[in-house]
Amino acid sequence: MPLLLAVSALSAAALAYEILLTRLFSILYWHHYAYMIISVALLGYGASGTFVALLRTRLAAHLSQAFAGFALAFAATSIGVVGVVRILPFNPLEILWDPAQQGYLLMLYLLLALPFFCAATAIALAITHRGTVTGRIYRADLLGAGIGALAILGLLFLLPAEEGLRAVAGLGLAAAALAALGWSPRRAAPVLIGLAIAGPLVWPAAWIAPTPSPYKGLSLALQVPGTRVLSERSSPLGLLTVVESPTIPFRHAPGASLFARHEPPAQFGVFTDAGGLTAINQWDGRRESLAWLDEQTAALPFHLLDRPRVLVLGAGGGSDVLLALHHEAGEIDAVELNPQLSNLVRRTHGAFAGGFYNLPNVRLHTAEARKFVETADRQWDLIQVSLLDSFSASAAGAMSLSESTLYTVEALSAYLSRLAPGGLLAITRWLKVPPRDGLKLFATAVRALEDAGVAAPETRLALIRGPNTSTLVVKTSALTEADIAALKRFSSERGFDPAWYPGMPPGEANRINRLPEAYLHDGARALLGAEREAYLARYKFHVAPATDDQPYFFRFFKWRILPEVLAMRGRAGLALLEGGYLILAATLLQAVIAGLVLILLPLRWLTPAAGEAEAIGRFRVAGYFAALGFAFLFVEIAFIQRFVLFLGHPLYAIAVVLAAFLVFAGLGSGFVARRTEGEGTGRRILSAAVAGIVVLSGSYLLLLPEAFTWLAPAPQAAQILAAIALIAPLAFCMGMPFPLGLARVKAEAPALAPWAWGINGCASVVSAVLASLLAMHFGFSAVLALAMLLYVCAALIFRH
Amino acid sequence: MTGPMARRFALLLVCLSAAWALTARADDTAAARAEMVETIREIAEDVAIGKERRPIDARVLEVMGRIPRHDFVPPRARGLAYADRPLPIGHGQTISQPYIVALMTDLLQVEADHVVLEIGTGSGYQAAVLSPLVRRVHSIEIITPLAETAAQRLADGGYANVQVRAGDGYYGWPEAGPFDAIVVTAAASHVPPPLVRQLKPGGRMVIPVGASFMIQHLMLVEKDADGAVHSELLLPVRFVPLTGGH
């Protein structure tokens, strides 16, 4: 029993540590790197299998000592590694041209793999040991991980990420102490318990405090004379830092006109995870002092509407709310996901910001934008979305690089359905060369209008651009002559260029703010015409609409541009064209190579020496556990995506879905533990479990959208319970194949058991990355279908 | 030969050997510079600015082949002074990679009688490159210690027509304007309108603008002879970010 508890505690600590590291790396560097580093760190899991396989006989004799030792090592390295990483002069920006930086990156990988390696080795020892019941250990492992995921997210609301490290290290030491309870002289346990409590507490704060890269926005801003940090807030949604810069004002006015006559007021900069700047504007309560906001492209819709009722999605520092106030909007609903950010604007710096959230016609809602719109029971004249990027992978540390359901076809349809007759949807994006976001949004809007049965989408769309932003306007009815006249006036007064309006002559495009070609106008024309498909195929970047099944709005990469990217590699400092996708692909490659080198290659030497009768072939073991490793994560990731959409709040959704999957899979594993005797039993249970997985995930694939629509009006708590109830039976079945297979391997070819663990770990590492890539190209439905196929294959392999 | 005499002789020896060392190094650096210029030429052949690929102005390359870039980088980075890459110069700032300096200078299309404004002095290298090409360079740097070292370095290097001051670049330098060309090496969320106003008719401004402190687009702002202004986004540049703030 103490060993089971120890496994749970260690597993919880390891999962919590993974989430903490993702947070810390988002603050230190950028979230792509957090993603990459974590994925490679997970290799520690795979490598542990190899290690245990090689030293199995020696370590097996002293299971609890070895377990305690590795748990202790996990505790020490988990906190120690962060101290080393802090002082490593790693600068990801130089990685392309500086071999030293590539070396540092490699060091990071190896360092970060250490704690995971230690934890996984301890668990692998327990699970592959002859004297333990596989199903029970696996259950303890999964339950611990589930609890760890929930606990750390809760803890991150109370403590900054670096303080969470202490809890993780303490938990690791507690696991060691629990294992030590199994020794005959129990002297070690109290010492370890004492250590578990005291050790992490006395660890100096300076050794774990995250220092952002000097090239991140916050670090740069703080170099400016006179700047100082006014306040700081931390939650799983990110670290917010409010900075005042009295000497050199921030002057954050994205895409302001070249001829702007009004200057931005004094501002406080709000940095998320030491990057991503939004501004809190000083306001004296007068409408006139907001005129500077009217000199940005995002102001266009207000010139086509009279005192509209406005919904602002992604209120951030509040600039869009102020813009609406400048135009005397009737009512304003502002939606912001991060309550800490709203509170900074409303309370902490409320006096500076002019208290606009307290005005009688302004309502603040803490919610996720898409979910808020879908469940709203009212209408607006204008839905305004300016430069809003979705909650990034950085915060939750889940597997999504850049999934976003804000700008899919279904999302735009939902926004349009909440507009009053004659209402407008306005979306502003940064402009790139050649353009990407603006064109993709235009394509998405065309599709959404067509889906709604609109015969002439071209009459309802308008697109303008400023020096470096573009604003798309979609109307619920055809744009009128008056609308077009207002658009032209607005643009010419501010030096903006129309890129599309019904009946626009090509000669009006690309005149004041130019691109090398009239990309936007030509693109809009092509997307509205018969040559759309040819255009989408021809265009250098991927600008076909994103959908809920392929929610990668921010993926613009096409493999076609790879040669150009590679040619640019030596041209340090030039465009890193859509690096996110390439980093994902590189991560996959790296995971595969590292997996082969660290996990599979060493095992070649092992098996012949073991010399045990190969009752079940090596290849069958490999096939079975690889299939399970891939399939489990494919299903989990695909459903996380579906449930995020349903539950709205990405963080809660990920926590609930992840924990439910782990806990119920753990229970499934425990169910199997009691029923492995008898030759045929295992096979029968496995067949039933796989049948259950296929039937359940298949029917979810078809029926979940219906169920979600039906459940949409229910209160959040009921929705969470419904999600758990839906996941429970599926996860329960998914928990069975692994312990069933491992129990059989332990009985028939014990030398292969650690190998099976390693292969499974390796496949899991690769599949986390692979799932995102597959979903980008084929959609989550395809990922799920593939997972079902893999489970069936596993069942077939097991039958023999 | 004792006492002061010996000391004087020793001093002379030291000076001489230092001079030899310098000439030897000068030769080394001359070769490195020539190689750097060749690299810039090659990149310019590969990279389309707007729609076309065109060579960097020969005058710009000639100047860059002369100016000792190694004097503008921190001592520990000297070995890399002529590599085509940005280098850290402290305070979270960088000296841009040589190709970007060449490109931005080229885009300004400066003439010998031009008066140029630079926002973001940094190490002073960009100002040094402009110095022999124009009549006067006025340069503003936000970070005071950087402004002071750059001013000193430029004075020591004999770039007499460069004036540096510490301060806020947003409002330009109206007393010294209007300018024939303005070059901004700091990231901004928008083009500062005061700078547009300080541009002479026929003048050109080159400025990186962009979403974050990470990736910017190089923008060319032109004021026609009749005063009409237009902008052109040219190409994405991955500036290791420069001055924060705006």
mmCIF file of C-alpha atoms in Angstrom, chain A residues 655-794:
data_model
loop_
_atom_site.group_PDB
_atom_site.id
_atom_site.type_symbol
_atom_site.label_atom_id
_atom_site.label_comp_id
_atom_site.label_asym_id
_atom_site.label_seq_id
_atom_site.Cartn_x
_atom_site.Cartn_y
_atom_site.Cartn_z
ATOM 1 C CA ALA A 655 -8.007 20.416 -16.513
ATOM 2 C CA VAL A 656 -11.353 18.616 -16.456
ATOM 3 C CA VAL A 657 -10.757 16.568 -19.576
ATOM 4 C CA LEU A 658 -7.191 15.635 -18.720
ATOM 5 C CA ALA A 659 -8.010 14.709 -15.143
ATOM 6 C CA ALA A 660 -11.133 12.772 -16.136
ATOM 7 C CA PHE A 661 -9.224 10.791 -18.734
ATOM 8 C CA LEU A 662 -6.422 9.946 -16.333
ATOM 9 C CA VAL A 663 -8.615 9.117 -13.360
ATOM 10 C CA PHE A 664 -11.101 6.935 -15.215
ATOM 11 C CA ALA A 665 -8.366 5.211 -17.169
ATOM 12 C CA GLY A 666 -6.773 4.523 -13.789
ATOM 13 C CA LEU A 667 -10.011 2.992 -12.561
ATOM 14 C CA GLY A 668 -10.192 0.877 -15.700
ATOM 15 C CA SER A 669 -6.689 -0.310 -15.033
ATOM 16 C CA GLY A 670 -7.625 -1.192 -11.464
ATOM 17 C CA PHE A 671 -10.623 -3.131 -12.767
ATOM 18 C CA VAL A 672 -8.316 -5.228 -14.913
ATOM 19 C CA ALA A 673 -5.914 -5.850 -12.030
ATOM 20 C CA ARG A 674 -8.333 -8.193 -10.342
ATOM 21 C CA ARG A 675 -9.168 -10.151 -13.466
ATOM 22 C CA THR A 676 -5.999 -11.262 -15.177
ATOM 23 C CA GLU A 677 -6.001 -14.908 -14.177
ATOM 24 C CA GLY A 678 -6.938 -17.474 -16.761
ATOM 25 C CA GLU A 679 -5.743 -17.798 -20.292
ATOM 26 C CA GLY A 680 -8.795 -16.480 -22.105
ATOM 27 C CA THR A 681 -9.895 -13.802 -19.654
ATOM 28 C CA GLY A 682 -7.370 -11.230 -20.707
ATOM 29 C CA ARG A 683 -8.278 -11.613 -24.369
ATOM 30 C CA ARG A 684 -11.979 -11.372 -23.695
ATOM 31 C CA ILE A 685 -11.578 -8.245 -21.582
ATOM 32 C CA LEU A 686 -9.336 -6.655 -24.182
ATOM 33 C CA SER A 687 -11.769 -7.378 -26.999
ATOM 34 C CA ALA A 688 -14.593 -5.906 -24.949
ATOM 35 C CA ALA A 689 -12.509 -2.843 -24.045
ATOM 36 C CA VAL A 690 -11.487 -2.164 -27.638
ATOM 37 C CA ALA A 691 -15.045 -2.691 -28.826
ATOM 38 C CA GLY A 692 -16.124 -0.194 -26.170
ATOM 39 C CA ILE A 693 -13.498 2.337 -27.266
ATOM 40 C CA VAL A 694 -14.438 2.054 -30.935
ATOM 41 C CA VAL A 695 -18.176 2.241 -30.360
ATOM 42 C CA LEU A 696 -17.951 5.097 -27.860
ATOM 43 C CA SER A 697 -15.490 7.281 -29.744
ATOM 44 C CA GLY A 698 -17.283 6.573 -33.020
ATOM 45 C CA SER A 699 -20.632 7.619 -31.618
ATOM 46 C CA TYR A 700 -19.092 10.644 -29.899
ATOM 47 C CA LEU A 701 -17.595 11.675 -33.197
ATOM 48 C CA LEU A 702 -21.061 11.729 -34.714
ATOM 49 C CA LEU A 703 -23.226 12.751 -31.788
ATOM 50 C CA LEU A 704 -21.168 15.139 -29.656
ATOM 51 C CA PRO A 705 -22.016 18.263 -31.701
ATOM 52 C CA GLU A 706 -25.735 17.501 -31.210
ATOM 53 C CA ALA A 707 -25.249 16.820 -27.521
ATOM 54 C CA PHE A 708 -23.284 20.027 -27.077
ATOM 55 C CA THR A 709 -25.959 22.117 -28.764
ATOM 56 C CA TRP A 710 -28.531 20.525 -26.533
ATOM 57 C CA LEU A 711 -26.454 21.151 -23.405
ATOM 58 C CA ALA A 712 -25.444 24.698 -24.345
ATOM 59 C CA PRO A 713 -28.046 26.443 -22.149
ATOM 60 C CA ALA A 714 -27.170 24.336 -19.083
ATOM 61 C CA PRO A 715 -25.191 25.927 -16.239
ATOM 62 C CA GLN A 716 -21.402 25.515 -16.279
ATOM 63 C CA ALA A 717 -21.343 23.007 -13.408
ATOM 64 C CA ALA A 718 -23.845 20.771 -15.177
ATOM 65 C CA GLN A 719 -21.775 20.995 -18.338
ATOM 66 C CA ILE A 720 -18.637 19.962 -16.491
ATOM 67 C CA LEU A 721 -20.477 17.001 -14.965
ATOM 68 C CA ALA A 722 -21.821 16.049 -18.377
ATOM 69 C CA ALA A 723 -18.317 16.192 -19.823
ATOM 70 C CA ILE A 724 -17.001 13.944 -17.073
ATOM 71 C CA ALA A 725 -19.895 11.525 -17.549
ATOM 72 C CA LEU A 726 -19.184 11.339 -21.264
ATOM 73 C CA ILE A 727 -15.467 10.786 -20.793
ATOM 74 C CA ALA A 728 -15.804 8.256 -17.957
ATOM 75 C CA PRO A 729 -16.830 5.109 -19.885
ATOM 76 C CA LEU A 730 -14.438 5.813 -22.755
ATOM 77 C CA ALA A 731 -11.463 6.455 -20.486
ATOM 78 C CA PHE A 732 -12.396 3.432 -18.357
ATOM 79 C CA CYS A 733 -12.068 1.220 -21.424
ATOM 80 C CA MET A 734 -8.863 2.972 -22.491
ATOM 81 C CA GLY A 735 -7.251 2.207 -19.150
ATOM 82 C CA MET A 736 -7.403 -1.547 -19.743
ATOM 83 C CA PRO A 737 -5.258 -2.511 -22.744
ATOM 84 C CA PHE A 738 -1.946 -1.311 -21.298
ATOM 85 C CA PRO A 739 -1.987 -3.269 -17.984
ATOM 86 C CA LEU A 740 -3.512 -6.309 -19.725
ATOM 87 C CA GLY A 741 -0.665 -6.388 -22.211
ATOM 88 C CA LEU A 742 2.012 -5.630 -19.665
ATOM 89 C CA ALA A 743 0.751 -8.300 -17.268
ATOM 90 C CA ARG A 744 0.979 -10.811 -20.088
ATOM 91 C CA VAL A 745 4.489 -9.708 -21.062
ATOM 92 C CA LYS A 746 5.567 -9.948 -17.420
ATOM 93 C CA ALA A 747 4.248 -13.490 -17.279
ATOM 94 C CA GLU A 748 5.545 -14.721 -20.615
ATOM 95 C CA ALA A 749 8.680 -12.678 -21.323
ATOM 96 C CA PRO A 750 9.640 -10.618 -18.270
ATOM 97 C CA ALA A 751 12.803 -9.272 -19.862
ATOM 98 C CA LEU A 752 10.675 -7.456 -22.395
ATOM 99 C CA ALA A 753 8.478 -5.686 -19.837
ATOM 100 C CA PRO A 754 10.646 -2.575 -19.381
ATOM 101 C CA TRP A 755 11.084 -2.484 -23.134
ATOM 102 C CA ALA A 756 7.319 -2.407 -23.553
ATOM 103 C CA TRP A 757 7.145 0.490 -21.080
ATOM 104 C CA GLY A 758 9.851 2.338 -22.990
ATOM 105 C CA ILE A 759 8.213 1.846 -26.367
ATOM 106 C CA ASN A 760 4.909 3.011 -25.002
ATOM 107 C CA GLY A 761 6.559 6.111 -23.546
ATOM 108 C CA CYS A 762 8.352 6.819 -26.792
ATOM 109 C CA ALA A 763 5.163 6.503 -28.832
ATOM 110 C CA SER A 764 3.356 8.822 -26.423
ATOM 111 C CA VAL A 765 6.030 11.492 -26.859
ATOM 112 C CA VAL A 766 5.834 11.323 -30.626
ATOM 113 C CA SER A 767 2.054 11.137 -30.718
ATOM 114 C CA ALA A 768 1.557 14.336 -28.742
ATOM 115 C CA VAL A 769 3.285 16.249 -31.522
ATOM 116 C CA LEU A 770 2.024 14.086 -34.337
ATOM 117 C CA ALA A 771 -1.604 14.593 -33.298
ATOM 118 C CA SER A 772 -1.270 18.369 -33.815
ATOM 119 C CA LEU A 773 0.357 17.942 -37.211
ATOM 120 C CA LEU A 774 -2.239 15.418 -38.355
ATOM 121 C CA ALA A 775 -5.069 17.625 -37.143
ATOM 122 C CA MET A 776 -3.662 20.576 -39.071
ATOM 123 C CA HIS A 777 -3.745 18.656 -42.313
ATOM 124 C CA PHE A 778 -6.644 16.249 -41.905
ATOM 125 C CA GLY A 779 -8.686 17.417 -38.928
ATOM 126 C CA PHE A 780 -9.374 16.004 -35.498
ATOM 127 C CA SER A 781 -11.971 13.561 -36.839
ATOM 128 C CA ALA A 782 -9.207 11.890 -38.812
ATOM 129 C CA VAL A 783 -6.979 11.747 -35.741
ATOM 130 C CA LEU A 784 -9.763 10.050 -33.834
ATOM 131 C CA ALA A 785 -10.445 7.595 -36.655
ATOM 132 C CA LEU A 786 -6.767 6.712 -36.749
ATOM 133 C CA ALA A 787 -6.778 6.107 -32.998
ATOM 134 C CA MET A 788 -9.711 3.717 -33.347
ATOM 135 C CA LEU A 789 -7.845 1.836 -36.052
ATOM 136 C CA LEU A 790 -4.762 1.584 -33.826
ATOM 137 C CA TYR A 791 -6.796 0.137 -30.970
ATOM 138 C CA VAL A 792 -8.227 -2.497 -33.289
ATOM 139 C CA CYS A 793 -4.709 -3.352 -34.479
ATOM 140 C CA ALA A 794 -3.586 -3.704 -30.862
#
